[in-house]
Short mmCIF file of C-alpha atoms and ligand atoms in Angstrom, two decimals:
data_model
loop_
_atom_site.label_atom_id
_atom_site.label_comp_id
_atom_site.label_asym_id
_atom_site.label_seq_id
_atom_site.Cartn_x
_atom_site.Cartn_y
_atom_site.Cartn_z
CA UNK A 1 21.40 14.37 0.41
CA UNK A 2 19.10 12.71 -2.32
CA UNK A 3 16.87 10.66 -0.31
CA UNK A 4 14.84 7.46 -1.81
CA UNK A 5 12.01 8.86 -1.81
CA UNK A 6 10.06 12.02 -1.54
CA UNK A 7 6.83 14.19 -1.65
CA UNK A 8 5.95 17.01 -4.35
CA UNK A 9 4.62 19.33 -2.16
CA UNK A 10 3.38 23.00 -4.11
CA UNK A 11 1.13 26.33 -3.43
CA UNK A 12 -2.05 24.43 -4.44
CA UNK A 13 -1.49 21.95 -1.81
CA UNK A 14 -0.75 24.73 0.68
CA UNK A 15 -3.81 26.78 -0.17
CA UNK A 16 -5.90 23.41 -0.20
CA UNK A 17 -4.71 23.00 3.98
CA UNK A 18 -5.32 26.85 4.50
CA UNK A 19 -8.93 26.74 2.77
CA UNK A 20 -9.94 24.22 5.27
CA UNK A 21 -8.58 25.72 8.10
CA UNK A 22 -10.58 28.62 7.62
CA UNK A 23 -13.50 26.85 7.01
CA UNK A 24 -14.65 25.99 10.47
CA UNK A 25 -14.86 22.25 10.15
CA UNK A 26 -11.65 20.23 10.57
CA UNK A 27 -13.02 16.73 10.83
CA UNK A 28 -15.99 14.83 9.26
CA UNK A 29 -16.53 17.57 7.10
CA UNK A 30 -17.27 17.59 3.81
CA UNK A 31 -13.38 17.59 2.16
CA UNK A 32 -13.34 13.64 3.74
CA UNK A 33 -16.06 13.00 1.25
CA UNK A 34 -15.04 14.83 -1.70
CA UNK A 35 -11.69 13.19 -1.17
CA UNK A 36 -13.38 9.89 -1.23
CA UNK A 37 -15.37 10.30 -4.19
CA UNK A 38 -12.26 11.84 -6.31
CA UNK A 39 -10.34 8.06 -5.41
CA UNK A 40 -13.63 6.29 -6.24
CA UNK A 41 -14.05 7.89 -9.47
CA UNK A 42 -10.55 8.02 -10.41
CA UNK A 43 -10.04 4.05 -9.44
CA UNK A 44 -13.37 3.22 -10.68
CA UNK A 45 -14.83 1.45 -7.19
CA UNK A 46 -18.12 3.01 -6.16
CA UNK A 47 -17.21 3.01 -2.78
CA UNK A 48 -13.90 4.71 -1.01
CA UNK A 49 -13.83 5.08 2.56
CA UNK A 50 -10.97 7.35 4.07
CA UNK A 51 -9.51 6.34 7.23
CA UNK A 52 -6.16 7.50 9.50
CA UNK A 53 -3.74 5.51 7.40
CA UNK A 54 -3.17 2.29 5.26
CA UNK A 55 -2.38 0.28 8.15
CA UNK A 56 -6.16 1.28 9.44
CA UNK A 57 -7.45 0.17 6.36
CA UNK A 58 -5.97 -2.91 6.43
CA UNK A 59 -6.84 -3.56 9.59
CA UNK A 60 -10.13 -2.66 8.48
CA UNK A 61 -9.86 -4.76 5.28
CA UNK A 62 -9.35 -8.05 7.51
CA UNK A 63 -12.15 -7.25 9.87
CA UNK A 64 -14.36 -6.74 6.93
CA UNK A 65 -13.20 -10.11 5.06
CA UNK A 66 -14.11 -12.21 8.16
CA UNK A 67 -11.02 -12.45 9.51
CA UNK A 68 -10.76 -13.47 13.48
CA UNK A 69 -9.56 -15.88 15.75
CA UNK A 70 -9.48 -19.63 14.12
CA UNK A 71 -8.72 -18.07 10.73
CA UNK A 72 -5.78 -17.27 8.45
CA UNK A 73 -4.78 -14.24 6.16
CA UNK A 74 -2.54 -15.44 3.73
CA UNK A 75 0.17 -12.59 2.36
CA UNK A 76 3.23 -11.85 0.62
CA UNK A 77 6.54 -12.69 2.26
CA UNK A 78 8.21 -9.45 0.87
CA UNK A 79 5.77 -6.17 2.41
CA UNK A 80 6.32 -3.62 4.29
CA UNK A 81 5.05 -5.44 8.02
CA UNK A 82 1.61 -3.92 8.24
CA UNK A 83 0.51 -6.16 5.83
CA UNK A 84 0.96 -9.48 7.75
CA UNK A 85 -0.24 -7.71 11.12
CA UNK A 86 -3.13 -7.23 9.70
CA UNK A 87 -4.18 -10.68 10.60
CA UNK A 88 -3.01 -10.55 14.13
CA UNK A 89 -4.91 -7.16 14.80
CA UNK A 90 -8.08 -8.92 13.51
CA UNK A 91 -7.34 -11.90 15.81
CA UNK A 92 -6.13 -14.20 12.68
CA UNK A 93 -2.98 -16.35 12.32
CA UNK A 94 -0.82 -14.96 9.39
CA UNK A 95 0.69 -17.38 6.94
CA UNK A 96 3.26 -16.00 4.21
CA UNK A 97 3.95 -17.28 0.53
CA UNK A 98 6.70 -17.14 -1.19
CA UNK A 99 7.38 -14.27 -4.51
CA UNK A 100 8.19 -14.62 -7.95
CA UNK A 101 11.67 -14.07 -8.66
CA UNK A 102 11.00 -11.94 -11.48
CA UNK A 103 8.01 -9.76 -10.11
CA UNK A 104 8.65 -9.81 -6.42
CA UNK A 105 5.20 -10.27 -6.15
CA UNK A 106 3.33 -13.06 -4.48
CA UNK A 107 3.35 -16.00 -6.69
CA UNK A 108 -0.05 -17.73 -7.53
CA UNK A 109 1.77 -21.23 -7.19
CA UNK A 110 2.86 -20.57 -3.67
CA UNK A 111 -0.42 -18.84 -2.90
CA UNK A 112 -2.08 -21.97 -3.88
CA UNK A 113 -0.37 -24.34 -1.81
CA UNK A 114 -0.92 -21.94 1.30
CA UNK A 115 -4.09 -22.63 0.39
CA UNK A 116 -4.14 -26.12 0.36
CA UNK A 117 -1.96 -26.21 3.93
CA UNK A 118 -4.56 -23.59 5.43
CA UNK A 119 -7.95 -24.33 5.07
CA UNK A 120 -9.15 -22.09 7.42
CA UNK A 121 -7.91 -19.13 5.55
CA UNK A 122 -10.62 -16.17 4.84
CA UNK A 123 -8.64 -13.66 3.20
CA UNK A 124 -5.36 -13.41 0.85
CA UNK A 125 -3.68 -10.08 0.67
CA UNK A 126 -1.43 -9.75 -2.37
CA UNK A 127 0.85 -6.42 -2.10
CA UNK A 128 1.45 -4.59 -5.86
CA UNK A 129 5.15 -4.44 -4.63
CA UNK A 130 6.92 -1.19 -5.70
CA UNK A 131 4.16 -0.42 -7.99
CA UNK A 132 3.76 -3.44 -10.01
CA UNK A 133 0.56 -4.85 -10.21
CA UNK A 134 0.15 -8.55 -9.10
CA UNK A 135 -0.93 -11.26 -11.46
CA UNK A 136 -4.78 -10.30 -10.47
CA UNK A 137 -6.31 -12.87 -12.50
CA UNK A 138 -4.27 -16.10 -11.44
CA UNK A 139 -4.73 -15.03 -7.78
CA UNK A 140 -8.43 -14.31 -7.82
CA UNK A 141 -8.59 -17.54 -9.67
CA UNK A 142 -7.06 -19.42 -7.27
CA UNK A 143 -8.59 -17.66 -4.19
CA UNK A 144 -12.32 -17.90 -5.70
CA UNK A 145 -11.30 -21.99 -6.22
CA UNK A 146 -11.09 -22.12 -2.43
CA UNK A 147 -13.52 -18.86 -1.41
CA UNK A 148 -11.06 -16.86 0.08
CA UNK A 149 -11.46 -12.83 -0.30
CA UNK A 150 -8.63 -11.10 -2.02
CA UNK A 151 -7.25 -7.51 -0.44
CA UNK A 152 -5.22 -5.89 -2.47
CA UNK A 153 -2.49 -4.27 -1.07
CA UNK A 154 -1.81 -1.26 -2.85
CA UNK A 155 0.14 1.07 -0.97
CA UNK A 156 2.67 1.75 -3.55
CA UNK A 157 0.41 1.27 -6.33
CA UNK A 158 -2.13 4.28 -6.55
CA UNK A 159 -2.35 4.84 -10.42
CA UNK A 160 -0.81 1.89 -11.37
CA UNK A 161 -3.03 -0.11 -14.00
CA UNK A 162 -3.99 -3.91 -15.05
CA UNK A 163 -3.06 -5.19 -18.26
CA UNK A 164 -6.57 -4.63 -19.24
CA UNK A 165 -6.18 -1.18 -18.81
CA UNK A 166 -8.07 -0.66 -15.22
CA UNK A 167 -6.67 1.09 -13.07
CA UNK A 168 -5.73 -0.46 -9.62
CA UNK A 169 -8.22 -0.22 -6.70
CA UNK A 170 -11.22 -0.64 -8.91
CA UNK A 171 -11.84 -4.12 -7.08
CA UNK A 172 -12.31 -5.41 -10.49
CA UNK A 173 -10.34 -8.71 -8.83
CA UNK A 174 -10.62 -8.16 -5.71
CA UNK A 175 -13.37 -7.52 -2.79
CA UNK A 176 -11.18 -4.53 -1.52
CA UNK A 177 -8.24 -2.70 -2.31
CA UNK A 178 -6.38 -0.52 0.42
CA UNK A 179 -3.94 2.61 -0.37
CA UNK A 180 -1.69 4.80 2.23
CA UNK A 181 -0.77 8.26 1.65
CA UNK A 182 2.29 8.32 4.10
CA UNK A 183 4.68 11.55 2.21
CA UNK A 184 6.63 8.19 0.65
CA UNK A 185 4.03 7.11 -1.13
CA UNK A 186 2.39 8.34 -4.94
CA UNK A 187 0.50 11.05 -3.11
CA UNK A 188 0.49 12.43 0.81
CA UNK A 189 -2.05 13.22 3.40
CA UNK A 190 0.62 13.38 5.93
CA UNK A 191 -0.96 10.27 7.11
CA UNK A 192 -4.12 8.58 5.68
CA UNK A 193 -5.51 5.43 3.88
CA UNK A 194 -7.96 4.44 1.67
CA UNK A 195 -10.14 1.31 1.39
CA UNK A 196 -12.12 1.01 -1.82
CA UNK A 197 -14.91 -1.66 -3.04
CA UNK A 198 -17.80 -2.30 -5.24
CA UNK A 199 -20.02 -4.41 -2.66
CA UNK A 200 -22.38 -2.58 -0.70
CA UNK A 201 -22.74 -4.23 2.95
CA UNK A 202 -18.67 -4.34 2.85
CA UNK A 203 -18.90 -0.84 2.77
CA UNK A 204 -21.57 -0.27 5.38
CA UNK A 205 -19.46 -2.48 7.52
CA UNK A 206 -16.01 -0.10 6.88
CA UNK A 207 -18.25 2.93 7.91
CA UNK A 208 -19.37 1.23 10.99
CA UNK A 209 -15.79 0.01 12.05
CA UNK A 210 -13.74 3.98 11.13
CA UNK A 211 -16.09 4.98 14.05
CA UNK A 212 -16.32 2.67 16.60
CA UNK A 213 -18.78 0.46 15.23
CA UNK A 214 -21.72 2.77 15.57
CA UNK A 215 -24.62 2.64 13.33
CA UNK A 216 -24.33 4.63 9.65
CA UNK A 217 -26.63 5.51 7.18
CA UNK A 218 -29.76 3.60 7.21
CA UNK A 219 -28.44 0.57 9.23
CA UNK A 220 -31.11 -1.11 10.76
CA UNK A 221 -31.30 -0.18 14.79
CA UNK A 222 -30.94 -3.48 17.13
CA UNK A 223 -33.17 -2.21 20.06
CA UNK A 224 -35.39 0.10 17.92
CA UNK A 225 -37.67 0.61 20.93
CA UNK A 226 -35.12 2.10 22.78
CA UNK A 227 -34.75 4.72 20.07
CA UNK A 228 -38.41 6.02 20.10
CA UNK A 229 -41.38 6.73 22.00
CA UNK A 230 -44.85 6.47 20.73
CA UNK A 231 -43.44 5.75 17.27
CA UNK A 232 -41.43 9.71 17.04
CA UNK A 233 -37.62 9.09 17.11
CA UNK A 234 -35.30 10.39 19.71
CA UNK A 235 -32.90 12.90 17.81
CA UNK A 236 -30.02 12.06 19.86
CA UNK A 237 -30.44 7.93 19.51
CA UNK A 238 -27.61 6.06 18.32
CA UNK A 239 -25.99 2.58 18.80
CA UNK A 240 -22.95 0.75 19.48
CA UNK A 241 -23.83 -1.91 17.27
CA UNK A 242 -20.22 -3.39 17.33
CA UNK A 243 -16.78 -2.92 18.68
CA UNK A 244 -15.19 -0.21 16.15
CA UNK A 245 -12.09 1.96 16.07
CA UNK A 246 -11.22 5.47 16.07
CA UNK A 247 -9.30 5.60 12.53
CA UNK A 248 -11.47 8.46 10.74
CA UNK A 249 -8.84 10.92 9.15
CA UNK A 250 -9.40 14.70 9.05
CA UNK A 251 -10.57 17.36 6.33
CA UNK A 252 -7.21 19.10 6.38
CA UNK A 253 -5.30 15.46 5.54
CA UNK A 254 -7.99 15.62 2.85
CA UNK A 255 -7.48 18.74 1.30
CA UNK A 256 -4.43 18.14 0.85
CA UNK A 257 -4.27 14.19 -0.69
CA UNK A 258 -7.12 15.72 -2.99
CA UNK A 259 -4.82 18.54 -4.56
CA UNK A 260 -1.82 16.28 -4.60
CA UNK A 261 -4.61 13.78 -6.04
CA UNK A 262 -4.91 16.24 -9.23
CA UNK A 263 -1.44 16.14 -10.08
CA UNK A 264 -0.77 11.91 -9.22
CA UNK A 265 -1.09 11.42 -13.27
CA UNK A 266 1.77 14.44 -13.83
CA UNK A 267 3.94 12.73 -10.98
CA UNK A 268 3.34 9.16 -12.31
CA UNK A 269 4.36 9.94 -15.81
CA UNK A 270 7.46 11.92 -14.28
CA UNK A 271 8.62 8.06 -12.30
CA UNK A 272 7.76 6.24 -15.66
CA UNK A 273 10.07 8.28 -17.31
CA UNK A 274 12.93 8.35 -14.16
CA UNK A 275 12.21 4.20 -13.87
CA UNK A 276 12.97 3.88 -17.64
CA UNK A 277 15.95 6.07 -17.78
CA UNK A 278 17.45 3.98 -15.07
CA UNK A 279 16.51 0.46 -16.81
CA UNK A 280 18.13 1.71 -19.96
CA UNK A 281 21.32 2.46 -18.22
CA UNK A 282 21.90 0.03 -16.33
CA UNK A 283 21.03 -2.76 -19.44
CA UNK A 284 24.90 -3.18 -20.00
CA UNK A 285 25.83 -3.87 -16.43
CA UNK A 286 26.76 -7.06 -15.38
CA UNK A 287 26.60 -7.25 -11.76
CA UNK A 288 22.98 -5.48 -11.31
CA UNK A 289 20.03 -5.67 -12.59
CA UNK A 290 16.32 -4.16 -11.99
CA UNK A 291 14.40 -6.67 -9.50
CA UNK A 292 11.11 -5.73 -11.61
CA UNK A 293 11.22 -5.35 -15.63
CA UNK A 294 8.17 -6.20 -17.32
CA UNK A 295 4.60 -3.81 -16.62
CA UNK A 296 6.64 -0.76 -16.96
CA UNK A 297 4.07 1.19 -18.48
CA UNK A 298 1.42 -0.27 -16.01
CA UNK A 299 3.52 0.37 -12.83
CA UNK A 300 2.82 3.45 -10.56
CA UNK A 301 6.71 3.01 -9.65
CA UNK A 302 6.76 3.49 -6.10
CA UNK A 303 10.28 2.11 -6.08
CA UNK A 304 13.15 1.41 -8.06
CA UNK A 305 14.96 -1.48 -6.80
CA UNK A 306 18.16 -3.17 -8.07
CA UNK A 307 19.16 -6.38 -7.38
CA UNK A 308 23.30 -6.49 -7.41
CA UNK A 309 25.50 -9.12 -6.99
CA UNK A 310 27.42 -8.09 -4.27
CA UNK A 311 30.21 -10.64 -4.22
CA UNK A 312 31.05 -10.23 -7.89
CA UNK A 313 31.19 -5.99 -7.01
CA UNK A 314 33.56 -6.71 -4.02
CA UNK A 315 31.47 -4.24 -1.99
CA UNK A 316 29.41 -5.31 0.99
CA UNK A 317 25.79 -4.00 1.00
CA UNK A 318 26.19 -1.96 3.84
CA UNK A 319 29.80 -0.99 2.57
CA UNK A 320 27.88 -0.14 -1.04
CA UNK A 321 25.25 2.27 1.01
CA UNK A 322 27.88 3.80 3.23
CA UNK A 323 30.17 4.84 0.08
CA UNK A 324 27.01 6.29 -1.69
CA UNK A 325 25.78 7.90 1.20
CA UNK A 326 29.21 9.74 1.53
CA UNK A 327 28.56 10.71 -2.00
CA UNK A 328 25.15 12.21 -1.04
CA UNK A 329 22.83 9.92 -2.46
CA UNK A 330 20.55 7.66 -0.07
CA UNK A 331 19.45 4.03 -0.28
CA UNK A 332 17.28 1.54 1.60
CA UNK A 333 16.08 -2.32 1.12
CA UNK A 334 12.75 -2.65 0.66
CA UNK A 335 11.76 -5.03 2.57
CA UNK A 336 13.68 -7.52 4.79
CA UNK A 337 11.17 -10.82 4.66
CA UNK A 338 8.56 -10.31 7.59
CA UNK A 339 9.03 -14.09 8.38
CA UNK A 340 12.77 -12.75 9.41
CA UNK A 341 11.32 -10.23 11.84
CA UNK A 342 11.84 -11.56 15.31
CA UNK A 343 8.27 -10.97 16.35
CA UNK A 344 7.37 -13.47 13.51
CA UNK A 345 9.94 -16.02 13.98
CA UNK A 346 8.60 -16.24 17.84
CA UNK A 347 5.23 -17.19 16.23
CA UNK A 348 7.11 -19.84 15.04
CA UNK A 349 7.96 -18.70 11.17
CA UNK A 350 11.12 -19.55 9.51
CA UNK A 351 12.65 -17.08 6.64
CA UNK A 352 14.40 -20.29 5.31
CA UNK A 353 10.43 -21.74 4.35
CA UNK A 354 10.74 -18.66 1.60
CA UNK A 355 14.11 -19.50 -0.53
CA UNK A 356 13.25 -16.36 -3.43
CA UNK A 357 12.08 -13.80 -1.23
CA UNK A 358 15.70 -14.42 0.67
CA UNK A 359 17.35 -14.70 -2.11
CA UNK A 360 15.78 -11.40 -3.29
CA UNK A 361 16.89 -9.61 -0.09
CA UNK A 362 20.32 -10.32 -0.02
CA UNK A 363 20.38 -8.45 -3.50
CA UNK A 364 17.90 -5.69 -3.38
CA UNK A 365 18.92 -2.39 -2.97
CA UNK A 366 16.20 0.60 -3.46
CA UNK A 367 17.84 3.26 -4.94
CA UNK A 368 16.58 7.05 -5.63
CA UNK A 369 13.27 7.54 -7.41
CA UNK A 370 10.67 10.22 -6.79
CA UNK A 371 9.03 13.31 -8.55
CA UNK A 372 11.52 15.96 -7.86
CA UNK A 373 14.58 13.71 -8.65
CA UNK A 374 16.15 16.01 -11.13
CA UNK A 375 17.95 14.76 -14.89
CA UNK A 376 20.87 16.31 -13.33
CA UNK A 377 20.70 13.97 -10.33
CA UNK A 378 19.85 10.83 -11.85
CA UNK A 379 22.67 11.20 -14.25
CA UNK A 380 25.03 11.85 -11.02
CA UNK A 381 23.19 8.58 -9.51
CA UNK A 382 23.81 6.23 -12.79
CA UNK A 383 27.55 7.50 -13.38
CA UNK A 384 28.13 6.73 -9.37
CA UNK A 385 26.46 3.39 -10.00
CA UNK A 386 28.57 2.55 -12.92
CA UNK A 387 31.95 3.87 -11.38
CA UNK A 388 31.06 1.91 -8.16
CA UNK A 389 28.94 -1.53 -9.19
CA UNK A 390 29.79 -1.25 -13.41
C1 PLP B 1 3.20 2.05 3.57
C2 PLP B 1 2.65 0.69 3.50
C3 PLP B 1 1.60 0.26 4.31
C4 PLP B 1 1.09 1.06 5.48
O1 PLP B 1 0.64 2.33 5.19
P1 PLP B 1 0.66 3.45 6.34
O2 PLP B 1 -0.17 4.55 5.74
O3 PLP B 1 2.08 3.83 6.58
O4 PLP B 1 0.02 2.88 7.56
C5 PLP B 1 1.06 -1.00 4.09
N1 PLP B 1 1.54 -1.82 3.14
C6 PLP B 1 2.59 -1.46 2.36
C7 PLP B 1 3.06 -2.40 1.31
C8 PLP B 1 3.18 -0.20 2.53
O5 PLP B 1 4.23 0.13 1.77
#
């Protein structure tokens, strides 16, 4: 069975694990911070704080943006769900925008008229869906217009890169940027996430909330005279200065999201060339085309997704993924519109309010794209595809 997607896992990586584990320190050891300075430098952010997993960091994110109860997080109606609960785990309302049709990603239009319908909004999360980055510059225009922080979502964008040439997660638009390193994703802790920024008391704040909101670094102490005695310190004093989590992630996670870290460039260019291969051969078809075709050489190509016209195929969707399934080869939509998820329509939001990311859905069809995915198997893939959808 070719799956979707998968992780590159090789002896590095193993001996990376095994090094920690006979190091003595498992957790809050030093591999969490050499981790987190590899990401900063290789994003360009000065600060990178790992935590348990990108839904932790976006939890994190929110908390850190001002998010809370009487405020709204504005995000993309086509993510993976973590992205809207976000705003419910800070104690926010979520409100979703519509894509554009040829991006998937959030449109600034929409975004804008969120804006206008939400003025209590603090924070906008655009998601770089499948790898693609967003249009950075008209959101961050339009969210500075009405002082609302941008968090980018870039789970499935770790190495992708602006049309200036940045790379993703260097905040240069943004006041945060959050990555996961679920196995699916461009590289794999097991389970971890990543928050990165450039401004300073956002980052104190992050360090505070991964550990249960207890004072870090040289935060100032709230009851200082219940930390001393005749001006000498008590060694053991610390504080509770807020109500944190537990979402630190461990050293061995670490060790091995830093090795697999070394080779993200090697399994980037690998997808680039997979995602083109595909896009060239499936030009001529009529009844399919690639949801996302422009920023191929700045997307980190989590996904490759076709849209297909089902109708004109004669093949149901589900019909289409049991037939190719027989044939060995896996598929999966990315993503059914969160608005559609019965949690969210009990809140009261309607899939209908976003006509192109349903429209999107009832076409999209994620088909096989990862390192390992061999010349062999792709060409089995497009021949299947042509046979089947032509
Ligand atoms: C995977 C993913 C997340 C959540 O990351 P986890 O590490 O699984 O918690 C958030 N947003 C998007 C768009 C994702 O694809």
């Amino acid at each position: 069975m070719i799956p979707y997607g998968k992780h590159h896992i090789d002896e590095d990586d193993i001996q990376a694990v095994v090094n920690v584990l006979r190091s003595g320190v498992l957790t809050q050891g030093p591999t969490v911070q050499a981790f987190e300075q590899a990401i900063a430098e290789y994003v360009g952010a000065r600060y990178a704080i790992a935590v348990s997993s990108g839904t932790a960091a976006l939890h994190l994110a929110a908390l850190a943006a001002g998010v809370g109860p009487g405020t709204s997080l504005i995000t993309s109606s086509i993510t993976f769900v973590a992205s809207a609960n976000a705003a419910l785990y800070a104690g926010g309302k979520v409100v979703f925008a519509d894509i554009d049709p040829d991006t998937v990603n959030m449109s600034a239009v929409a975004l804008q008229e969120a804006l206008l319908n939400n003025p209590d909004t603090r924070a906008v999360i655009p998601v770089h869906f499948a790898g693609l980055p967003c249009d950075m510059k008209a959101i961050k225009q339009v969210a500075d217009r009405a002082g609302v922080s941008v968090i980018e979502d870039a789970a499935h964008a770790l190495g992708a890169q602006y049309p200036d040439g940045q790379r993703v997660g260097s905040c240069a638009y943004s006041l945060m940027t959050i990555f996961s390193f679920h196995p699916v994703k461009a590289i794999a802790a097991g389970e971890g996430g990543m928050i990165t920024t450039n401004d300073d008391s956002v980052y104190r704040k992050l360090l505070r909330l991964r550990s249960h909101g207890i004072n870090k670094l040289d935060d100032p102490l709230q009851l200082p005279e219940q930390g001393q005695k005749n001006g000498v310190q008590y060694p053991w004093y610390y504080e509770m200065q807020e109500l944190g989590f537990h979402y630190r992630i461990t050293d061995i996670q670490c060790a091995l999201a830093h090795s697999q870290l070394k080779k993200l460039d090697r399994f980037i260019a690998r997808r680039r060339v997979l995602a083109k291969r595909y896009d060239e051969a499936f030009a001529s078809m009529t009844r399919c085309r690639p949801a996302q075709s422009a920023g191929r050489d700045q997307s980190g190509h989590h996904l490759y997704v076709l849209r297909i016209n089902y109708a004109a195929v004669g093949l149901s969707r589900s019909q289409l993924m049991h037939e190719l399934r027989s044939q060995g080869i896996g598929t999966q939509v990315h993503y059914i519109p969160v608005p559609a998820q019965p949690y969210y329509r009990r809140l009261g939001h309607k899939p209908e309010d976003f006509p192109v990311a349903l429209h999107y859905y009832e076409e999209a069809l994620s088909i096989p794209l990862f390192y390992d995915l061999s010349d062999e198997q792709q060409e089995k893939i497009i021949l299947l595809f042509k046979e089947k959808v032509g």
